[in-house]
PDB file of C-alpha atoms and ligand atoms in Angstrom:
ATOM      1  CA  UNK Y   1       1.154  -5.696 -21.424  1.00  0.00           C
ATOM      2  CA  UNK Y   2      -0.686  -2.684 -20.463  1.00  0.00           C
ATOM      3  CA  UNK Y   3      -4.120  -4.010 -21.460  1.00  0.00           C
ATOM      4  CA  UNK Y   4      -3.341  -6.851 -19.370  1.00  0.00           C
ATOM      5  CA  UNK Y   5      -1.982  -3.671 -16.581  1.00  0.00           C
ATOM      6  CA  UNK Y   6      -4.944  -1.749 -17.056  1.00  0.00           C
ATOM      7  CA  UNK Y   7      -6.955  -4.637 -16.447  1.00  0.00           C
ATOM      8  CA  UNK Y   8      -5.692  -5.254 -13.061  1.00  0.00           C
ATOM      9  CA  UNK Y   9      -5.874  -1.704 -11.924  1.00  0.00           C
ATOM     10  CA  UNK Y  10      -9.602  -1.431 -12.689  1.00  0.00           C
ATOM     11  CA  UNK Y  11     -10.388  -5.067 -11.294  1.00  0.00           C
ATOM     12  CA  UNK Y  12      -8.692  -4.070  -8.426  1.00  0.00           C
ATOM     13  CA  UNK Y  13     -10.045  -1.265  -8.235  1.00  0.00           C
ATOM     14  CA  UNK Y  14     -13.565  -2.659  -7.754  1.00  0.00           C
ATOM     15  CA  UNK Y  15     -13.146  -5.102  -5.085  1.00  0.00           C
ATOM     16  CA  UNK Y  16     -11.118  -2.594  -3.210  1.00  0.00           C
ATOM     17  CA  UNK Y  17     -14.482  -0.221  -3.266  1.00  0.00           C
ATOM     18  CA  UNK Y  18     -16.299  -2.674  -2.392  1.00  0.00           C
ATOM     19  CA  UNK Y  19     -14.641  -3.549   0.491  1.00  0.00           C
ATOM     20  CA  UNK Y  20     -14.617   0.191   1.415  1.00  0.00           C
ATOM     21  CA  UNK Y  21     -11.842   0.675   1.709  1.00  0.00           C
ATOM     22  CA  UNK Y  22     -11.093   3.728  -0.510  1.00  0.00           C
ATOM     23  CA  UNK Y  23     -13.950   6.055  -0.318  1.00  0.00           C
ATOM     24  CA  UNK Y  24     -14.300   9.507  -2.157  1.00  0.00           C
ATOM     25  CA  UNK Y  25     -11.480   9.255  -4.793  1.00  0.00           C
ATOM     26  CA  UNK Y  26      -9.223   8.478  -2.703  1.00  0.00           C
ATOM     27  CA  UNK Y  27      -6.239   5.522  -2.986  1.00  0.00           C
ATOM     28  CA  UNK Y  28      -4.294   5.071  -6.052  1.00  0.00           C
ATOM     29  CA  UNK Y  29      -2.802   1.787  -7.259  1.00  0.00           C
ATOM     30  CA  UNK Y  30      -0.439   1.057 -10.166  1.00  0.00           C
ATOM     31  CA  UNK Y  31       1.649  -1.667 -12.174  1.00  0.00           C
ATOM     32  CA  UNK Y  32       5.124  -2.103 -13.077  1.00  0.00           C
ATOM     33  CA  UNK Y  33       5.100  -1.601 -16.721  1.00  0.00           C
ATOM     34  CA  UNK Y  34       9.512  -2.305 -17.298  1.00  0.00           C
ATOM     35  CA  UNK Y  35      12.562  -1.225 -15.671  1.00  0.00           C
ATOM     36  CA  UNK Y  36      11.559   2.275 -16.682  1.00  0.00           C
ATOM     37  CA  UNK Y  37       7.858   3.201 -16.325  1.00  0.00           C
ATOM     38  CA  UNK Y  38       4.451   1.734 -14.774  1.00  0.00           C
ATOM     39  CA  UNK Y  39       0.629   2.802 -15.042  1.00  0.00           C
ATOM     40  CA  UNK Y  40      -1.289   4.126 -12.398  1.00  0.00           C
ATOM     41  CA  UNK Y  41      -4.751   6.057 -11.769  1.00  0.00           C
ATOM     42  CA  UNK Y  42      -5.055   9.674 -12.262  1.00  0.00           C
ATOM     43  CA  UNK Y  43      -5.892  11.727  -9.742  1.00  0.00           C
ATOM     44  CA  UNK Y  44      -9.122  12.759  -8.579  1.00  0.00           C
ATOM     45  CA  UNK Y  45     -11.295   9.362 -10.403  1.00  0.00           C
ATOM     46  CA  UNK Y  46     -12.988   7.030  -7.828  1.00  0.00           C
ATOM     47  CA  UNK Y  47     -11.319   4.080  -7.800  1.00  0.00           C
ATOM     48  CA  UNK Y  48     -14.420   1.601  -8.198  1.00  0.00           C
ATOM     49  CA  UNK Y  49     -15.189   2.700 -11.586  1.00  0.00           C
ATOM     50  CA  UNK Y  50     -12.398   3.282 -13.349  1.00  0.00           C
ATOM     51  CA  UNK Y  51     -11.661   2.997 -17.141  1.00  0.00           C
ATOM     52  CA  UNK Y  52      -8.771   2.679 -18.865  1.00  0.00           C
ATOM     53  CA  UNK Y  53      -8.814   6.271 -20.146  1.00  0.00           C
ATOM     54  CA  UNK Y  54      -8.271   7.184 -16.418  1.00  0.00           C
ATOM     55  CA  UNK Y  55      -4.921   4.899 -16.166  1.00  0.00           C
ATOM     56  CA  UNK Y  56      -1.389   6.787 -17.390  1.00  0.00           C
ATOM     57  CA  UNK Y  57       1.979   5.994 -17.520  1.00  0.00           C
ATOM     58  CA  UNK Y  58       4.592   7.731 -15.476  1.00  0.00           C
ATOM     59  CA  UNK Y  59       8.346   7.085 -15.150  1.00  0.00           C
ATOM     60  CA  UNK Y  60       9.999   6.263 -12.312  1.00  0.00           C
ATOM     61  CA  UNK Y  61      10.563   9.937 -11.433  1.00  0.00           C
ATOM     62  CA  UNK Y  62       7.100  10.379 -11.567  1.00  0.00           C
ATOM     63  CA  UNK Y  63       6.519  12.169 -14.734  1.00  0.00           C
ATOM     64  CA  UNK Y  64       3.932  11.469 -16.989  1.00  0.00           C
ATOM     65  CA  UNK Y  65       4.341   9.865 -20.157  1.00  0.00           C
ATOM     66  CA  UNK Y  66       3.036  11.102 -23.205  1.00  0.00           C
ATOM     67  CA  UNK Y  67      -0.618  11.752 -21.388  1.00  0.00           C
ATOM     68  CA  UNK Y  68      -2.442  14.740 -20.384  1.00  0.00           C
ATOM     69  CA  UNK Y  69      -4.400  12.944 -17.602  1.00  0.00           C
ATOM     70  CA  UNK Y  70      -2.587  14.297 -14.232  1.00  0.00           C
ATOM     71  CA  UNK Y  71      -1.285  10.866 -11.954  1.00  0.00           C
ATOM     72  CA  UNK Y  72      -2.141  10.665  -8.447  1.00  0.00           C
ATOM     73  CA  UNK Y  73      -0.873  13.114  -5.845  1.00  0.00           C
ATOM     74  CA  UNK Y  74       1.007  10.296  -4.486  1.00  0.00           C
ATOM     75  CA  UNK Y  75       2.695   8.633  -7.851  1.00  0.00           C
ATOM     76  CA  UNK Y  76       6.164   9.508  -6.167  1.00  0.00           C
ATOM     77  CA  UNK Y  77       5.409   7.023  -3.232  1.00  0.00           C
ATOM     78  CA  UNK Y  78       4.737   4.321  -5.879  1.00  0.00           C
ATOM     79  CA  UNK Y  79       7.460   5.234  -7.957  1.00  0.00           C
ATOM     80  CA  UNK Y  80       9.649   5.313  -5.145  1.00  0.00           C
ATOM     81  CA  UNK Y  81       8.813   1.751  -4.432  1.00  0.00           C
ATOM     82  CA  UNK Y  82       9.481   0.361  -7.520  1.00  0.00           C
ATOM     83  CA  UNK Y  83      12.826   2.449  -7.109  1.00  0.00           C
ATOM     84  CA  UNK Y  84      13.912   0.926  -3.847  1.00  0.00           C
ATOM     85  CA  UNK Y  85      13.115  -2.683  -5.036  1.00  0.00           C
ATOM     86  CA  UNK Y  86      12.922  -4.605  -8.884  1.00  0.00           C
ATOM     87  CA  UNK Y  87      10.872  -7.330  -6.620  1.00  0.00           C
ATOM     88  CA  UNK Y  88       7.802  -4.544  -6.604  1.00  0.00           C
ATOM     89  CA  UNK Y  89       5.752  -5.379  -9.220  1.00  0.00           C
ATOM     90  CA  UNK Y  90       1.833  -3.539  -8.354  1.00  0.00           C
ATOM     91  CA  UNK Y  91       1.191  -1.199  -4.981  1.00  0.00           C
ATOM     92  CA  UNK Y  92      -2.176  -0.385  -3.800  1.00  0.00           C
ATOM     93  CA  UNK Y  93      -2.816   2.510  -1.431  1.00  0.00           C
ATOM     94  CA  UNK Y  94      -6.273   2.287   0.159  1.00  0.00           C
ATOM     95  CA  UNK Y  95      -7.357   4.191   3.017  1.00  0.00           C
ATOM     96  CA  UNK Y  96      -9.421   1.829   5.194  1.00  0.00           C
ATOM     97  CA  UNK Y  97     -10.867   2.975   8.725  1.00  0.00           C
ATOM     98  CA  UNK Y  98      -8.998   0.217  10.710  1.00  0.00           C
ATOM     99  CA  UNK Y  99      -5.668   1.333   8.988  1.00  0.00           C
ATOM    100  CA  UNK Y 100      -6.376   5.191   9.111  1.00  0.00           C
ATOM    101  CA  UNK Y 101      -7.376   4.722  12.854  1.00  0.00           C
ATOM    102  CA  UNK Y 102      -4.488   1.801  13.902  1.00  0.00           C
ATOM    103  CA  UNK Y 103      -1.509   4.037  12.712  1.00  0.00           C
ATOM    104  CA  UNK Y 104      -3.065   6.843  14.988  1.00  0.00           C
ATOM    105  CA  UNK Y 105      -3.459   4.923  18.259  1.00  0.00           C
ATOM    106  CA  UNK Y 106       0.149   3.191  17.789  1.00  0.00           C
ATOM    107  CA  UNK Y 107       2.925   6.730  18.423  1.00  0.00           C
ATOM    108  CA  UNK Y 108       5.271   4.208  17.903  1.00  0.00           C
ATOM    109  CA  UNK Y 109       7.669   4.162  14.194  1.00  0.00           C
ATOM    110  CA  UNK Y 110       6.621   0.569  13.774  1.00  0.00           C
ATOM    111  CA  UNK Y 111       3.179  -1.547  14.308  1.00  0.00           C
ATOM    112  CA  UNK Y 112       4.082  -5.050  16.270  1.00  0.00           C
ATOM    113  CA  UNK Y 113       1.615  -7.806  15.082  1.00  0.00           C
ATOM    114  CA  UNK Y 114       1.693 -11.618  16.639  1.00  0.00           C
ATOM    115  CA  UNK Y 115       0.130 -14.113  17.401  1.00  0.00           C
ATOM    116  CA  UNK Y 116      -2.484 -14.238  14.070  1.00  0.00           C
ATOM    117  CA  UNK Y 117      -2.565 -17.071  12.068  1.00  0.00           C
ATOM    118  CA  UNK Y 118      -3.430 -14.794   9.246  1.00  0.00           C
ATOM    119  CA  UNK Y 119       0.333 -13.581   9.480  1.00  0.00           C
ATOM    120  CA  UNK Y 120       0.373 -16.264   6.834  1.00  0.00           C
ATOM    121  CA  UNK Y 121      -0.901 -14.716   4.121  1.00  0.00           C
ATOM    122  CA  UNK Y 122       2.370 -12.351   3.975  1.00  0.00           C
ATOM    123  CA  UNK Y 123       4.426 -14.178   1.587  1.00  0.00           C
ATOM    124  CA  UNK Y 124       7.370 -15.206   3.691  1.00  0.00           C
ATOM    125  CA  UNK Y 125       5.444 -15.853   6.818  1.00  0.00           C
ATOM    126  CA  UNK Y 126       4.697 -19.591   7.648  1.00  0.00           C
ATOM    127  CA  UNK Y 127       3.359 -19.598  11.692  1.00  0.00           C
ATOM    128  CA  UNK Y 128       1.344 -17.274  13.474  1.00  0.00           C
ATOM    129  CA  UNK Y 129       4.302 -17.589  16.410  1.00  0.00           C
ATOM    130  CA  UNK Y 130       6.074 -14.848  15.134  1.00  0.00           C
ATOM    131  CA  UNK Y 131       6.091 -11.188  14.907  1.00  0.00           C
ATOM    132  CA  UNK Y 132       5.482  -8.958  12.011  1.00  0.00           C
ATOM    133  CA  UNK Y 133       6.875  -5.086  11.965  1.00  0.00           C
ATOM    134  CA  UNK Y 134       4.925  -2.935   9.670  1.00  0.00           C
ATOM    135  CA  UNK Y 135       6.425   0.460   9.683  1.00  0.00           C
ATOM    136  CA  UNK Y 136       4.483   3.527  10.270  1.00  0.00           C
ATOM    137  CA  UNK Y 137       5.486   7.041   8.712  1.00  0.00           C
ATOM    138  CA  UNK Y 138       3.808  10.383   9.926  1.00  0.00           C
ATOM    139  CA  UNK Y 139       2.006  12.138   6.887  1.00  0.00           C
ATOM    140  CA  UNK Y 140       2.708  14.684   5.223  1.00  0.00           C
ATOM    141  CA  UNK Y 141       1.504  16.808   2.238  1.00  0.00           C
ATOM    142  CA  UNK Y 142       4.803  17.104   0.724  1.00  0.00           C
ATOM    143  CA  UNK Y 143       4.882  13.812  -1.081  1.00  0.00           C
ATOM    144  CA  UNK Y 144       9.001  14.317  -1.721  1.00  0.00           C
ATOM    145  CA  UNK Y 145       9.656  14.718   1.898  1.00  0.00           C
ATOM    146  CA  UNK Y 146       7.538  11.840   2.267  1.00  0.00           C
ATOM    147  CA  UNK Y 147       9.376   9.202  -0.363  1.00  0.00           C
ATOM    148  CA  UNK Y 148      12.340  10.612   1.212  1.00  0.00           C
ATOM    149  CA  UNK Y 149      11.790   9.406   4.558  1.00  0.00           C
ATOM    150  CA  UNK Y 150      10.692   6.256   3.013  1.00  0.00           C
ATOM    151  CA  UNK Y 151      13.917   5.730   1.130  1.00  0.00           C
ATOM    152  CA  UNK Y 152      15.280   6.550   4.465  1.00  0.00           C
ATOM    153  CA  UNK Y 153      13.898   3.930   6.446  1.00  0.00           C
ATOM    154  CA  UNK Y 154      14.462   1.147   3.622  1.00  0.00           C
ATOM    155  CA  UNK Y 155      17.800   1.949   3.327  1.00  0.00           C
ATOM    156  CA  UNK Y 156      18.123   1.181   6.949  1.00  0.00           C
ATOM    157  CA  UNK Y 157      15.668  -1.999   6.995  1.00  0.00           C
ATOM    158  CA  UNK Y 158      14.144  -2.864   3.590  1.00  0.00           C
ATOM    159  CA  UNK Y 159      10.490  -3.111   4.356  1.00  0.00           C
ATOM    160  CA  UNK Y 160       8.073  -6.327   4.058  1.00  0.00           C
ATOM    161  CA  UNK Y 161       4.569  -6.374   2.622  1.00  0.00           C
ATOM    162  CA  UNK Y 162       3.550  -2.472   3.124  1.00  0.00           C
ATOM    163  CA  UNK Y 163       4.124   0.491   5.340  1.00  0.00           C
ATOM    164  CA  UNK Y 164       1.333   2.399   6.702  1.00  0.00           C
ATOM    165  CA  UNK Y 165       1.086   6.281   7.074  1.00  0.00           C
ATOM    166  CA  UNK Y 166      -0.035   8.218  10.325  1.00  0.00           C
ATOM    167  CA  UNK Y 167      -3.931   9.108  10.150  1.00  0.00           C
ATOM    168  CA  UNK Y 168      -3.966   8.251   6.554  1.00  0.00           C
ATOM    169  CA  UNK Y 169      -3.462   4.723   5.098  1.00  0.00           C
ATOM    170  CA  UNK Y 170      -1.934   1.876   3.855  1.00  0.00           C
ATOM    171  CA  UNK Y 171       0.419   1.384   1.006  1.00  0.00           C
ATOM    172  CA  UNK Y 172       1.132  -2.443   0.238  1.00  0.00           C
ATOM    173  CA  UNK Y 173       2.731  -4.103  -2.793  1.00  0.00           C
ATOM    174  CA  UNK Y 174       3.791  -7.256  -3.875  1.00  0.00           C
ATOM    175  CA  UNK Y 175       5.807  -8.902  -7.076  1.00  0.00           C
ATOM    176  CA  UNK Y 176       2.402  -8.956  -9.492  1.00  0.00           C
ATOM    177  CA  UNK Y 177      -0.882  -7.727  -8.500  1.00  0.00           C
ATOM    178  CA  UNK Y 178      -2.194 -10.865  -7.486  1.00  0.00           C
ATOM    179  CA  UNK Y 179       0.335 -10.597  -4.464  1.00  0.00           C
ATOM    180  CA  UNK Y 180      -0.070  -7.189  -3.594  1.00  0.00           C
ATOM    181  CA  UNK Y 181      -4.064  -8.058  -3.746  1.00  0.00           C
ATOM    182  CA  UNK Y 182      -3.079 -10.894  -0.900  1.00  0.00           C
ATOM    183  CA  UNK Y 183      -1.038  -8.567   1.028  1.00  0.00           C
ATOM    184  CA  UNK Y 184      -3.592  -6.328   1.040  1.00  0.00           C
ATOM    185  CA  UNK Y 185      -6.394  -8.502   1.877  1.00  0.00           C
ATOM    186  CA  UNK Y 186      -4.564  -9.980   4.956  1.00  0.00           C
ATOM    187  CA  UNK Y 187      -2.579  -6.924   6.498  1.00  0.00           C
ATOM    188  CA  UNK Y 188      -6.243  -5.472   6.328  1.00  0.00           C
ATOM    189  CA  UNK Y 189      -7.846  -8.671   8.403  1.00  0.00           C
ATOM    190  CA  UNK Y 190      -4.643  -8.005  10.630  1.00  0.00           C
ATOM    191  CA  UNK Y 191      -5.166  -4.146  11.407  1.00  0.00           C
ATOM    192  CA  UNK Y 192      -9.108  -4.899  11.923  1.00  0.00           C
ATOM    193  CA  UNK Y 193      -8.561  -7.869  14.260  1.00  0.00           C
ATOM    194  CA  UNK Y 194      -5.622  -5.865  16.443  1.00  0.00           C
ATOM    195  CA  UNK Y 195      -8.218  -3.007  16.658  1.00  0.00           C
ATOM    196  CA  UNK Y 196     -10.699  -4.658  17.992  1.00  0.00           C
ATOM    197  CA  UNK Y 197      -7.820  -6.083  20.438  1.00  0.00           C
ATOM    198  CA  UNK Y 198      -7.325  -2.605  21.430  1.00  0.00           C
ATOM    199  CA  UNK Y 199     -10.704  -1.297  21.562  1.00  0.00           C
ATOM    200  CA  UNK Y 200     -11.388  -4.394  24.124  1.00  0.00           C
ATOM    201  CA  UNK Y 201      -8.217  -3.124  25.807  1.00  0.00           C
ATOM    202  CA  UNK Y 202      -6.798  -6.960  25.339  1.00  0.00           C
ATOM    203  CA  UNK Y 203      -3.142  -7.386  26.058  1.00  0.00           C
ATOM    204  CA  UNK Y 204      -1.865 -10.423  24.562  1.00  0.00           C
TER     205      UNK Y 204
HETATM  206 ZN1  LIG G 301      -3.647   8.554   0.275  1.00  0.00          ZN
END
């Protein structure tokens, strides 16, 4: 189980840096492990060449496991995730350009989407004539504060596929990491297409 975990972090890992989108050590991504614990990256390892010895476990508070390796700044977001729902199974944060830059330009708390047929690769989502809410959190450095505004938010709405956060990035998930890797894939195709929208000053 966490061979097979470990695995998928580092193969993820790789095509994520290869798409570019999480340069200089930065992102994190993890795997449910139980109801109690998952394994994510440690903190400060670029995330196209990771090993296993750079992977830890953490429970859902957080805290390490038996490990000396210190987990991402932002283990509390994913921990928080698997919190909120038992249908989280993997979350990847990356910080692309068209997400960093597309959660500054919208002030609004949510990002509208519509009107893409690529809407359907959100699991859920079977026509482009629809609208997608992706909700949008200002950043902060005090990860707490942060997970507790995003327990806040779910509590009122559950969220769908990912949330992004002001100026900074993208955190998606799905039920196994083969999901969350589709997720990610096509919210990423979404914010770069409704970018370009915007920097054509379309309004559709
Ligand atoms: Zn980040």
């Amino acid at each position: 189980m966490i061979d097979t975990a470990a695995q998928q972090i580092i193969d993820a890992g790789r095509w994520i840096d290869a798409q570019g989108w999480c340069p200089a050590t930065g992102g994190n991504f993890s795997v449910r492990l139980g109801a109690e614990n998952a394994l994510i990256t440690a903190s400060g390892c670029h995330k196209g060449y990771l090993s296993a010895e750079q992977l830890l476990q953490v429970d859902l508070a957080g805290q390490p496991q038996a490990s000396l390796l210190k987990p991402s700044a932002e283990t509390l977001l994913h921990t928080c995730l698997y919190q909120l729902s038992d249908q989280v199974g993997a979350v990847l944060h990356t910080h692309s350009v068209a997400s960093t830059v597309l959660s500054r330009l919208e002030t609004h708390e949510w990002l509208d989407i519509s009107g893409y047929e690529m809407q359907k690769s959100l699991s859920g989502n079977h026509t482009h004539d629809a609208s997608i809410r992706i909700a949008i959190l200002d950043n902060a450095q005090d990860m707490q504060a942060l997970a507790d505004e995003l327990s806040q938010r779910w509590q009122h709405e559950p969220l769908a596929w990912g949330f992004l956060v002001r100026g900074h990035g993208l955190y998606t998930w799905g039920h196994d990491m083969s999901e969350a890797r589709r997720h990610l894939e096509g919210l990423e195709f979404l914010f770069a297409c409704e970018l370009e929208m915007r920097r054509l000053g379309a309004n559709v």
